PDB file of C-alpha atoms and ligand atoms in Angstrom:
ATOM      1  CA  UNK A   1       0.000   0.000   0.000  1.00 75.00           C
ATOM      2  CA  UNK A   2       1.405   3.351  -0.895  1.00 85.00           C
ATOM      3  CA  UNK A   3       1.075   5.994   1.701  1.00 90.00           C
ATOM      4  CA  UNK A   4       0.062   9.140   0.993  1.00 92.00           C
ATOM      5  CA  UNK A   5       1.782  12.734   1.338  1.00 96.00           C
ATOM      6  CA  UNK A   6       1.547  15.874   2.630  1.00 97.00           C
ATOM      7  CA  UNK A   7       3.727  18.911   2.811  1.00 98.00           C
ATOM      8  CA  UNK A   8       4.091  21.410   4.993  1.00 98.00           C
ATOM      9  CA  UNK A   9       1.775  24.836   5.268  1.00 98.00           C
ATOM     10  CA  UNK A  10       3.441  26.492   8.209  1.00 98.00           C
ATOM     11  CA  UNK A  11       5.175  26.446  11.632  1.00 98.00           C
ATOM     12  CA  UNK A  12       4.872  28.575  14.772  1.00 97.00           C
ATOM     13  CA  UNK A  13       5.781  29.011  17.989  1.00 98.00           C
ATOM     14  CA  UNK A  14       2.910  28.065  20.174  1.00 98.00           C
ATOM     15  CA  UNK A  15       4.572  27.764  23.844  1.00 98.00           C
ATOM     16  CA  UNK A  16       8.243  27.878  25.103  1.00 98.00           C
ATOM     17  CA  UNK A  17      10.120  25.154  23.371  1.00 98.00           C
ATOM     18  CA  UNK A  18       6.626  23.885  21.921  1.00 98.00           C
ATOM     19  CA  UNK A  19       5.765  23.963  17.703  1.00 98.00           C
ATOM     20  CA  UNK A  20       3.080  23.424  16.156  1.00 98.00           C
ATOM     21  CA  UNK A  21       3.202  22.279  12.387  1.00 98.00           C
ATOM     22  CA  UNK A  22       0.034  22.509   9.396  1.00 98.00           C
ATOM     23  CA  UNK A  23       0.450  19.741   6.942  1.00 98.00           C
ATOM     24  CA  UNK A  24      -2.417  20.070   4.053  1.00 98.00           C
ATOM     25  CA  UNK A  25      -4.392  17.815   4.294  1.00 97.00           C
ATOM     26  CA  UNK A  26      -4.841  15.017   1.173  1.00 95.00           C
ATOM     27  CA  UNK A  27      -7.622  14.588  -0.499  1.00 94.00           C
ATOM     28  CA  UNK A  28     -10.160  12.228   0.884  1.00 94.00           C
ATOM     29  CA  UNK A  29      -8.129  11.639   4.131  1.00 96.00           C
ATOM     30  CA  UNK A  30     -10.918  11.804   6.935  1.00 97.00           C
ATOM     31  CA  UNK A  31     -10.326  10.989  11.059  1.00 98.00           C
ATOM     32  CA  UNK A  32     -12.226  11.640  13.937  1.00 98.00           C
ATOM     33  CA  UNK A  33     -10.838  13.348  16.937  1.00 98.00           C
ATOM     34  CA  UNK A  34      -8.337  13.089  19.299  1.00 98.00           C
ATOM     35  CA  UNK A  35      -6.957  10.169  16.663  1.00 98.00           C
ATOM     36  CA  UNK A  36      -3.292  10.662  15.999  1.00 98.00           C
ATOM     37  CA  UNK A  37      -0.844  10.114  12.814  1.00 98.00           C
ATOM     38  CA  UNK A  38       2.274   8.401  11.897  1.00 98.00           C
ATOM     39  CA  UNK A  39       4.733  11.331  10.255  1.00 98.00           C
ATOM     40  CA  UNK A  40       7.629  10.250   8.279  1.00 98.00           C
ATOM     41  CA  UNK A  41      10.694  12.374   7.067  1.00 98.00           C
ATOM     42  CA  UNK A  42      11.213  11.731   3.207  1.00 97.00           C
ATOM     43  CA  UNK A  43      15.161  11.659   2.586  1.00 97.00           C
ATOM     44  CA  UNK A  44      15.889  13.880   5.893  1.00 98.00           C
ATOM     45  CA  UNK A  45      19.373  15.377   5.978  1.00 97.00           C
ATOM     46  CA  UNK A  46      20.183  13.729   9.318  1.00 97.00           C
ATOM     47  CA  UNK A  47      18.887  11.238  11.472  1.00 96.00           C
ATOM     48  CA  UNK A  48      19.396   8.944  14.138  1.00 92.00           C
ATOM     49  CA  UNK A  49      18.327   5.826  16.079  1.00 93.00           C
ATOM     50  CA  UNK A  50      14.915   6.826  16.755  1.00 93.00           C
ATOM     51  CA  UNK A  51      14.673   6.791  13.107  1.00 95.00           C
ATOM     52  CA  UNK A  52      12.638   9.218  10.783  1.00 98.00           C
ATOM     53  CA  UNK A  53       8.774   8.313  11.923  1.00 97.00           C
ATOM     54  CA  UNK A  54       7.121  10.400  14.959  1.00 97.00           C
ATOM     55  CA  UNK A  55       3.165   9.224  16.365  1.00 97.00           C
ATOM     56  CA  UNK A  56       1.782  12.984  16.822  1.00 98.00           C
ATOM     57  CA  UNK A  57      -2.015  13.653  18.014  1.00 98.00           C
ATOM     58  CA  UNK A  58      -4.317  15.309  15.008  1.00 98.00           C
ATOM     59  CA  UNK A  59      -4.511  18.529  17.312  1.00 98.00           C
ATOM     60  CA  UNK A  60      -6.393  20.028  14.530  1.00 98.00           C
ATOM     61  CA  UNK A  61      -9.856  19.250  14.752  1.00 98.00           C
ATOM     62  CA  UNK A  62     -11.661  17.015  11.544  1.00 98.00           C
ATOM     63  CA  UNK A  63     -13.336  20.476  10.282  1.00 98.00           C
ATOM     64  CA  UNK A  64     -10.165  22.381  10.112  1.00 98.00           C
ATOM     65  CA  UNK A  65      -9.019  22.699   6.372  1.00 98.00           C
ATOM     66  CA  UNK A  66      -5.823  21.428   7.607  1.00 98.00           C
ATOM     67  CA  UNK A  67      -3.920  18.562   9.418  1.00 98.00           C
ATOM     68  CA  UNK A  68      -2.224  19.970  12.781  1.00 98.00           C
ATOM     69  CA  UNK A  69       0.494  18.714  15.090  1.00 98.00           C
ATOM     70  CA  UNK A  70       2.308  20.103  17.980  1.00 98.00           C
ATOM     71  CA  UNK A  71       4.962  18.880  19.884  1.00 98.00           C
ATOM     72  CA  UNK A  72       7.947  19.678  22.081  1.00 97.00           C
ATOM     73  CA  UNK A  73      10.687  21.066  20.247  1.00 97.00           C
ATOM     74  CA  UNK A  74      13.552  18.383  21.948  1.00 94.00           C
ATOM     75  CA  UNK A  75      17.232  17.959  20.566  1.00 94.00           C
ATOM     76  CA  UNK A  76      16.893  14.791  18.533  1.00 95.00           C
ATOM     77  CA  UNK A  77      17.198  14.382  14.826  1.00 97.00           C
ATOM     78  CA  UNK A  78      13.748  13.955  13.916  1.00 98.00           C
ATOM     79  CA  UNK A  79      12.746  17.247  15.569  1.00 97.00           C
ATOM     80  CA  UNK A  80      15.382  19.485  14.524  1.00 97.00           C
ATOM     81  CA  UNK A  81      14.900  18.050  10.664  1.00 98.00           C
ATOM     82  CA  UNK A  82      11.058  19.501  11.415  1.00 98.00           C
ATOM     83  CA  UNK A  83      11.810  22.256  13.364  1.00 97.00           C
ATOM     84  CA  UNK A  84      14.160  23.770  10.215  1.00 97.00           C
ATOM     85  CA  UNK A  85      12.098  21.944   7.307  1.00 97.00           C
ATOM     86  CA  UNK A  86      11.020  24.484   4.480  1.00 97.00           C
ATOM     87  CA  UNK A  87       7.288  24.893   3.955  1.00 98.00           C
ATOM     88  CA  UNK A  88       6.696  23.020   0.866  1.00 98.00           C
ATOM     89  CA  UNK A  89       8.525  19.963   2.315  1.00 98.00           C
ATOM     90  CA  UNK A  90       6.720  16.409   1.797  1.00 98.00           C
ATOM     91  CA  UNK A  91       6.555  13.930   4.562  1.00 98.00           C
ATOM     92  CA  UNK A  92       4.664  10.706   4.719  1.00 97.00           C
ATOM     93  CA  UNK A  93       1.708  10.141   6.136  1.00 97.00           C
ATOM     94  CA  UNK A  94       0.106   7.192   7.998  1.00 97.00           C
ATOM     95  CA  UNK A  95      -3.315   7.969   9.476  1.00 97.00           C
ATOM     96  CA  UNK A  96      -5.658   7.641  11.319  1.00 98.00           C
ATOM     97  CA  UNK A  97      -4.901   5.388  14.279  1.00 98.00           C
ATOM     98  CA  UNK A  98      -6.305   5.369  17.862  1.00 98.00           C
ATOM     99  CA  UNK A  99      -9.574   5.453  19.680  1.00 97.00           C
ATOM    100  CA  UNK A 100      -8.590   8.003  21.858  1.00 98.00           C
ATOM    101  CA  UNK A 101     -12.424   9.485  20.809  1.00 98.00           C
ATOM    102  CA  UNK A 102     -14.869  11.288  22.655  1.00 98.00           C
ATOM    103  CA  UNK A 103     -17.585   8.581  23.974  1.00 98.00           C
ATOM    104  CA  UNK A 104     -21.450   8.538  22.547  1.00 97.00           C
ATOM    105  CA  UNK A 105     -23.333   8.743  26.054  1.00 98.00           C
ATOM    106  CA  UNK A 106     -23.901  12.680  26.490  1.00 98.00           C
ATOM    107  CA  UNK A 107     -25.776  12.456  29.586  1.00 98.00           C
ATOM    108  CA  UNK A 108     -21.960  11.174  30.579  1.00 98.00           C
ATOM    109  CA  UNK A 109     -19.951  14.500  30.905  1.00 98.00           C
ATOM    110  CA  UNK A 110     -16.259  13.950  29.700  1.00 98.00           C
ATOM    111  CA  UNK A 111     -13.494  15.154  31.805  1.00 98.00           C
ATOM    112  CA  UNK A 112      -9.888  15.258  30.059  1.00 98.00           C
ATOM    113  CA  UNK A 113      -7.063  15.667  33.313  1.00 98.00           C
ATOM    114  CA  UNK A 114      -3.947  16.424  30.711  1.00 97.00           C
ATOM    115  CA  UNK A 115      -0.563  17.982  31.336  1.00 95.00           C
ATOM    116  CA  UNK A 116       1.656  20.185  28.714  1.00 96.00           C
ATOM    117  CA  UNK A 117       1.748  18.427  25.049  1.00 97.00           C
ATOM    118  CA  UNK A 118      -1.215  16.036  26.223  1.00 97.00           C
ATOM    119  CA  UNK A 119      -3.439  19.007  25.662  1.00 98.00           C
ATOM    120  CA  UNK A 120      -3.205  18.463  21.795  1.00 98.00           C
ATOM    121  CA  UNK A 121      -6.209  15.825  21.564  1.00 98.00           C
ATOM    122  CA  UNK A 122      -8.472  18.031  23.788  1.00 98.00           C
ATOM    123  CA  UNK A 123      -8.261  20.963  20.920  1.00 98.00           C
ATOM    124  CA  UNK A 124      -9.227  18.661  18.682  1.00 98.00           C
ATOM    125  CA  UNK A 125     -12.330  16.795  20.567  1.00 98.00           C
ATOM    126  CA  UNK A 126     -13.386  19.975  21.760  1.00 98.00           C
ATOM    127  CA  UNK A 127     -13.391  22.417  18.845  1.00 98.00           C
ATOM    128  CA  UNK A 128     -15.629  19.610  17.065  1.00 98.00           C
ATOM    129  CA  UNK A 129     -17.413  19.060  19.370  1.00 98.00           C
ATOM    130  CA  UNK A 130     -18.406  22.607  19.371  1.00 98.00           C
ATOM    131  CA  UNK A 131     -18.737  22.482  15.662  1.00 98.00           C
ATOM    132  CA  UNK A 132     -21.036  19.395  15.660  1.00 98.00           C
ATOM    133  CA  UNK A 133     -23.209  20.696  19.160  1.00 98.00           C
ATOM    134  CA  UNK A 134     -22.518  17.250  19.989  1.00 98.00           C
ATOM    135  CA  UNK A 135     -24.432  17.784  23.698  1.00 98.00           C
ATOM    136  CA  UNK A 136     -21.002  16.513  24.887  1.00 98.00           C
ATOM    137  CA  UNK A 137     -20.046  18.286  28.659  1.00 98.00           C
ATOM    138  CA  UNK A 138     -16.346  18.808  28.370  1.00 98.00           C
ATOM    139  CA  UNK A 139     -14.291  19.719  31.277  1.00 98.00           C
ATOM    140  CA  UNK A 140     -10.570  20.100  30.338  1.00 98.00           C
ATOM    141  CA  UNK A 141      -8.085  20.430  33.302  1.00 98.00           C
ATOM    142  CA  UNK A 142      -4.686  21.200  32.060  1.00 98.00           C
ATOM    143  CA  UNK A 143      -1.925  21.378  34.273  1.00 97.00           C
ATOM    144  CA  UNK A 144       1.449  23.539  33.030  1.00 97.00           C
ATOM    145  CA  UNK A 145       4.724  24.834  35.504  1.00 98.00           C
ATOM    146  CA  UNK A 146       3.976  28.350  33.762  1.00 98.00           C
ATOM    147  CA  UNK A 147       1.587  30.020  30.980  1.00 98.00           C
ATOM    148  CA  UNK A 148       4.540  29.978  29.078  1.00 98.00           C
ATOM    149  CA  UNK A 149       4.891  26.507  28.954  1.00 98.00           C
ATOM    150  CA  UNK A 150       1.197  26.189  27.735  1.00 98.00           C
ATOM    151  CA  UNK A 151       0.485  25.188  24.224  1.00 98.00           C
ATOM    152  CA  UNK A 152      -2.836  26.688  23.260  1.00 98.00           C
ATOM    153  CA  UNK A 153      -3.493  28.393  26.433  1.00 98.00           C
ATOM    154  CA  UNK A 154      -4.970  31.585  24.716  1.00 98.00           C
ATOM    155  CA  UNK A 155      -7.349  29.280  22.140  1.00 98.00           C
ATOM    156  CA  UNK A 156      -8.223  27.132  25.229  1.00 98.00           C
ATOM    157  CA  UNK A 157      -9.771  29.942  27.699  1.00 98.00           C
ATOM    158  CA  UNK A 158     -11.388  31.628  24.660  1.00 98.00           C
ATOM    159  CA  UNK A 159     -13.060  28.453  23.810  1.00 98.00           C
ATOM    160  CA  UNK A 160     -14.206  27.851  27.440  1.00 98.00           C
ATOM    161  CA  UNK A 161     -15.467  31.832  27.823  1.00 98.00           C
ATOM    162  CA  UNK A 162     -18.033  31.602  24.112  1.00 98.00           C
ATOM    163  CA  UNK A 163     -19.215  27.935  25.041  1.00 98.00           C
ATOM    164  CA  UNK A 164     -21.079  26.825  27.968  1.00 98.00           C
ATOM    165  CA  UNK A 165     -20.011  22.991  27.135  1.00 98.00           C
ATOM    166  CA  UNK A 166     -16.781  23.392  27.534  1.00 98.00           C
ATOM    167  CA  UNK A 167     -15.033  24.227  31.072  1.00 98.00           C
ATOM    168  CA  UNK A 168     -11.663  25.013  30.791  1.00 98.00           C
ATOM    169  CA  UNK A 169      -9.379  24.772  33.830  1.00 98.00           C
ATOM    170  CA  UNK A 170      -5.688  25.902  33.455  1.00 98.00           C
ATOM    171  CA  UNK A 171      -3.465  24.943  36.521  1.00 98.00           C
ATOM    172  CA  UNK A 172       0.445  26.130  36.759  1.00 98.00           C
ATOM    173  CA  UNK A 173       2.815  24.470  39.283  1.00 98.00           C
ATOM    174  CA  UNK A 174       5.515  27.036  39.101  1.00 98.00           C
ATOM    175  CA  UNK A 175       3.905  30.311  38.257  1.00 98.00           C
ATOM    176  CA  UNK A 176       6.192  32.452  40.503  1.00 97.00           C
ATOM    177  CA  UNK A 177       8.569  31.636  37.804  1.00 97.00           C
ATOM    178  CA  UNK A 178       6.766  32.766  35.163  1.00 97.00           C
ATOM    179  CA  UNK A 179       6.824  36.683  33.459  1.00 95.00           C
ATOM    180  CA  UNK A 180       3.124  36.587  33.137  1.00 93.00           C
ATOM    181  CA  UNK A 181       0.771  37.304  35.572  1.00 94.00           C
ATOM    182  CA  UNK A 182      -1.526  34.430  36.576  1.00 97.00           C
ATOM    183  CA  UNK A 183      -4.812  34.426  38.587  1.00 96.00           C
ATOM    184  CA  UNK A 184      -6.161  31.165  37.895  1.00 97.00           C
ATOM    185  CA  UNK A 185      -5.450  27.993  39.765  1.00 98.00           C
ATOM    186  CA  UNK A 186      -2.071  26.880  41.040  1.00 98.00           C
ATOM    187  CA  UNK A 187      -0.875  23.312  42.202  1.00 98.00           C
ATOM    188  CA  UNK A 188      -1.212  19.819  40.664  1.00 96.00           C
ATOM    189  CA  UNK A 189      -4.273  18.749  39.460  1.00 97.00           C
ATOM    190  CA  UNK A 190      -5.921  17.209  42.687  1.00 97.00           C
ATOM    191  CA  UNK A 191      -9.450  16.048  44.144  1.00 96.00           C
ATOM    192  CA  UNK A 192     -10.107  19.348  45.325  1.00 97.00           C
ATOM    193  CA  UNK A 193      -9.488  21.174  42.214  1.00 98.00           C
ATOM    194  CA  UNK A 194     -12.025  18.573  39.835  1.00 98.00           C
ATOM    195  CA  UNK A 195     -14.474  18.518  42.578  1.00 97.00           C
ATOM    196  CA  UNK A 196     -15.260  22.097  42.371  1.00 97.00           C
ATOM    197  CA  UNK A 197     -16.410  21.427  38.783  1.00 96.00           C
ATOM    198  CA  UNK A 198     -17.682  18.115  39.193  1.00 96.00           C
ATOM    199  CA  UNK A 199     -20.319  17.414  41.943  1.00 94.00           C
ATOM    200  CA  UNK A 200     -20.523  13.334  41.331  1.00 95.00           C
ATOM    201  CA  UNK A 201     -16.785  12.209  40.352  1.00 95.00           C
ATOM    202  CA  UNK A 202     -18.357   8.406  39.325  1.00 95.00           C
ATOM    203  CA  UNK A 203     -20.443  10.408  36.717  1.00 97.00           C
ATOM    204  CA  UNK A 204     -17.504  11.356  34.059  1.00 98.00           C
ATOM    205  CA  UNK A 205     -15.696   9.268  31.651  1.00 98.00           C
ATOM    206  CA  UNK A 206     -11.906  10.280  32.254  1.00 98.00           C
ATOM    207  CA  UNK A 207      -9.623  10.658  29.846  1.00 98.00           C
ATOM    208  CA  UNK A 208      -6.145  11.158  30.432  1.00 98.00           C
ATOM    209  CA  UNK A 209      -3.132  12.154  28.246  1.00 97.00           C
ATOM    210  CA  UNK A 210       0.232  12.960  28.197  1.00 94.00           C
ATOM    211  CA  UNK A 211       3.659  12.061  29.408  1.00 92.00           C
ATOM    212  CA  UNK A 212       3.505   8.750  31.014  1.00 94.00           C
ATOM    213  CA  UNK A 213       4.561   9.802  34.448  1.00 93.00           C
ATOM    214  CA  UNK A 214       1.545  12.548  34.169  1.00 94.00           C
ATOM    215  CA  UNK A 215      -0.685   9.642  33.345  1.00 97.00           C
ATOM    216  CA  UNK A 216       0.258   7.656  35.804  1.00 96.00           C
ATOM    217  CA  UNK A 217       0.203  10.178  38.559  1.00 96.00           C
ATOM    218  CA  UNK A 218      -3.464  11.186  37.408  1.00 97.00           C
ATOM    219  CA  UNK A 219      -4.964   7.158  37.084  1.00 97.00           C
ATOM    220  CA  UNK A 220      -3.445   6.802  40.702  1.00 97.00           C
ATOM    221  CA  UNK A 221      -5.797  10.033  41.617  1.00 97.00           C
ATOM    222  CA  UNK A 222      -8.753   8.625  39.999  1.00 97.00           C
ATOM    223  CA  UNK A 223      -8.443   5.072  41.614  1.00 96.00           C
ATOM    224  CA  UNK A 224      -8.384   7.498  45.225  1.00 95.00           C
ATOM    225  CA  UNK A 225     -10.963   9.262  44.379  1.00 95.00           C
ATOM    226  CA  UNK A 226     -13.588   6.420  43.509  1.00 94.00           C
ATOM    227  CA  UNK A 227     -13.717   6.529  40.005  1.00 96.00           C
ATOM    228  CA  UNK A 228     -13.916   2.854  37.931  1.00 97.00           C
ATOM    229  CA  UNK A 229     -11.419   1.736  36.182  1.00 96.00           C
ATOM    230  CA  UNK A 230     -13.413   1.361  33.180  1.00 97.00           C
ATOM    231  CA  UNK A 231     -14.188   4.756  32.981  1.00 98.00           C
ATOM    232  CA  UNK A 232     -10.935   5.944  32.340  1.00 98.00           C
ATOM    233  CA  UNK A 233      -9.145   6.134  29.407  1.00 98.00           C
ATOM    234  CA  UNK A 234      -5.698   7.004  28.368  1.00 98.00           C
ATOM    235  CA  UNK A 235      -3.074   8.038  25.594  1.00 97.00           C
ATOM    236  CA  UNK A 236       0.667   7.911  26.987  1.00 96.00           C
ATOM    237  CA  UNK A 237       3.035  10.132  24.854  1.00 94.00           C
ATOM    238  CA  UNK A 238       6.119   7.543  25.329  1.00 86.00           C
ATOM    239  CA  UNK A 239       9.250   9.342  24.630  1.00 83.00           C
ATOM    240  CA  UNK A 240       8.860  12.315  27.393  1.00 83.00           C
TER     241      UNK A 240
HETATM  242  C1  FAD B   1      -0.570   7.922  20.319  1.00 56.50           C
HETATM  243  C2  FAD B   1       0.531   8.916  20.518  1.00 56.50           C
HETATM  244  C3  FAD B   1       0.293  10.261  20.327  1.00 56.50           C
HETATM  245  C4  FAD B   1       1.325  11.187  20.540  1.00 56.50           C
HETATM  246  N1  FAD B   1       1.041  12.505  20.343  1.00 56.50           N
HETATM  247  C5  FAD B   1       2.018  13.418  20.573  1.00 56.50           C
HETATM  248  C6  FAD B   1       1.752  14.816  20.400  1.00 56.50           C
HETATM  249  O1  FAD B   1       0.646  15.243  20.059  1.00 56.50           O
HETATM  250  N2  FAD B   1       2.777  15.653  20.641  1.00 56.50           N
HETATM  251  C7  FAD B   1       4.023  15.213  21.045  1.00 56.50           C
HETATM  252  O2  FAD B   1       4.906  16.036  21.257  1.00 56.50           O
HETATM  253  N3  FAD B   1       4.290  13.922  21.217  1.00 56.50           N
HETATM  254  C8  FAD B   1       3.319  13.006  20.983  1.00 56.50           C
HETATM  255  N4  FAD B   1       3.603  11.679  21.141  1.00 56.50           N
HETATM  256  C9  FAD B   1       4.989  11.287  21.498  1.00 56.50           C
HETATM  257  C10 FAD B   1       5.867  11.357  20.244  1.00 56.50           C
HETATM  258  O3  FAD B   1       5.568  10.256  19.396  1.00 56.50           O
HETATM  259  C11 FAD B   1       7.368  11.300  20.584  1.00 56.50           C
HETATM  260  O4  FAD B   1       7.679  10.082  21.202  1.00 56.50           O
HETATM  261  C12 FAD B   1       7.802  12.406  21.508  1.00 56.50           C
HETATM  262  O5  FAD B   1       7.451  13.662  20.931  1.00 56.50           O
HETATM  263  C13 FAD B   1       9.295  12.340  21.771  1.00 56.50           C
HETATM  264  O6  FAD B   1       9.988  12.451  20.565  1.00 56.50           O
HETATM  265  P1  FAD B   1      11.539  12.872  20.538  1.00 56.50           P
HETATM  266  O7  FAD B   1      11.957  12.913  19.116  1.00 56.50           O
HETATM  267  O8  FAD B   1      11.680  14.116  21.362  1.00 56.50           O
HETATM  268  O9  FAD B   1      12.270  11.725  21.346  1.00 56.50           O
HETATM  269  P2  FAD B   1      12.559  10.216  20.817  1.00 56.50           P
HETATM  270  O10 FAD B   1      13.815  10.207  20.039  1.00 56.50           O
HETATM  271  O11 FAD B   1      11.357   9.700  20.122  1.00 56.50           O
HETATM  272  O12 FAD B   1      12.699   9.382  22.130  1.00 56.50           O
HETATM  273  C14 FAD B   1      13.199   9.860  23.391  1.00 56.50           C
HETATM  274  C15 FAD B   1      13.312   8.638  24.314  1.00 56.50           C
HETATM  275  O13 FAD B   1      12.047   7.972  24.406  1.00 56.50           O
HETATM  276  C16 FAD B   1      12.187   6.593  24.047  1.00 56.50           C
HETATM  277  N5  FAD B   1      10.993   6.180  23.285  1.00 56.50           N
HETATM  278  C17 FAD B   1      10.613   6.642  22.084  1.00 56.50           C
HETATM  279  N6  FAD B   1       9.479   6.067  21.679  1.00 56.50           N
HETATM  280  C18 FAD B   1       9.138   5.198  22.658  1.00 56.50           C
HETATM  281  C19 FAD B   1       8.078   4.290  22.838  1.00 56.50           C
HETATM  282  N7  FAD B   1       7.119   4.159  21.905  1.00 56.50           N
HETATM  283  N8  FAD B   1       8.035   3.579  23.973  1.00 56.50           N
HETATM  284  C20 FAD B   1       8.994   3.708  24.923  1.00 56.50           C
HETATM  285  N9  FAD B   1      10.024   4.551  24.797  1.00 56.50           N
HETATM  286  C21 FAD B   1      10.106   5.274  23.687  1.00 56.50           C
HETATM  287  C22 FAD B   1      13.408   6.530  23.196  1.00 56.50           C
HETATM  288  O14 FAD B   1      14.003   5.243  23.254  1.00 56.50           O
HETATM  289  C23 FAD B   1      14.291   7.593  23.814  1.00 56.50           C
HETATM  290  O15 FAD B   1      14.993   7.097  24.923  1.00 56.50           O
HETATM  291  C24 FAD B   1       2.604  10.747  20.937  1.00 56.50           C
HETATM  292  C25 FAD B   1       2.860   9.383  21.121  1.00 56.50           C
HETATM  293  C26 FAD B   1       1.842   8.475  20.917  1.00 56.50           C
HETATM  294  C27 FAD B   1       2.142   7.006  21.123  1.00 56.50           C
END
């Protein structure tokens, strides 16, 4: 099977160390979200043992005219071939994979506990679910050390202020090292924090994403506070 291409639109700076990348999308190419895609570097002028092939999140959401990753800009050879690529450049693409996907019970709200680069499914899920008035309840807790560090912080509170399905709950660890004032909530993501949002904590499907220490830490606070197992669901980001 020959997989198809895509080339790059654009790059920008989204957070501290943190890119995000537009890829057009092909023709035909259709995924739901919070599903992610397989990139690969065509001919790449270096690389190394991780080889040329990345998993990124579809951060964009299915409407979007475009295809969307972001990721943290680390030193390896597969991110500083991206981080300098031309727009224009081709790249692989194998897609869609995952069933990290919103669930089909409404009356079920869904809460997404995330921390830094996990937030990239969330934008997706919850701009179309906007789009579609799904009837989802989306509460998005996203945990940073500052604003700086935040990828799509601005989009994220915007999108939580015009829509009353979406709750959007910021949380810095370290914001007295941080440039930018901060008034929202401080501290790890904890009982306390969710419960001021969520009255029954057995009602929610969970979903959890990011680094797999974050995951871990937040599936250890779930199984505390009550919640069943099979109402959580998760996407590690191996590699942080
Ligand atoms: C479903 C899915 C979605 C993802 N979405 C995103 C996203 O939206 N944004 C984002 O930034 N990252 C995402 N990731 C992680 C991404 O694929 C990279 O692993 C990550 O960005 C690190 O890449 P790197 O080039 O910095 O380091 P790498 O060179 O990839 O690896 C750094 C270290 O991690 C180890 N490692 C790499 N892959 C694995 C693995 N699969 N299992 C165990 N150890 C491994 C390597 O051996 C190495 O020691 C996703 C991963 C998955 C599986």
């Amino acid at each position: 099977m020959t997989l198809p291409t895509t080339r790059l639109i654009e790059k920008e700076q989204i957070a501290e160390g943190t890119m995000a990348f537009r890829f057009a999308k092909p023709e035909g190419f259709t995924y739901q979200a919070g599903q992610f895609a397989d990139y690969t570097l065509i001919d790449p002028p270096e690389t190394d043992g991780e080889g040329n092939t990345r998993g990124f999140t579809l951060a964009s959401a299915p409407y979007e005219p475009f295809l969307m990753c972001a990721t943290r800009m680390r030193d390896t050879a597969f991110k500083r071939v991206l981080k300098d690529m031309p727009v224009g450049t081709e790249l692989t693409l194998d897609a869609p994979y995952g069933s990290f996907t919103l669930h089909h019970n409404i009356a079920r709200p869904a809460v997404f506990l995330t921390g830094g680069i996990g937030i990239t499914p969330v934008r997706s899920i919850a701009l179309q679910s906007v789009r579609d008035k799904s009837g989802h309840r989306i509460f998005a807790f996203h945990s940073n050390r500052r604003p700086e560090d935040a990828p799509f912080l601005d989009e994220m509170v915007r999108l939580g202020e015009s829509e009353d399905s979406i709750v959007f709950v910021p949380t810095m660890t370290k914001p007295e090292d941080s440039e930018r004032a901060w008034e929202g909530e401080t501290g790890h993501i904890d009982k306390e924090m969710i419960s001021k949002h969520i009255k029954d904590l057995t009602a929610p499907i969970y979903y959890l994403c990011g680094p797999r220490s974050m995951v871990a830490a937040m599936r250890s606070l779930l199984k505390d506070m009550g919640a069943d197992e099979d109402d959580i669901r998760t996407e590690e980001f191996a590699g942080y």
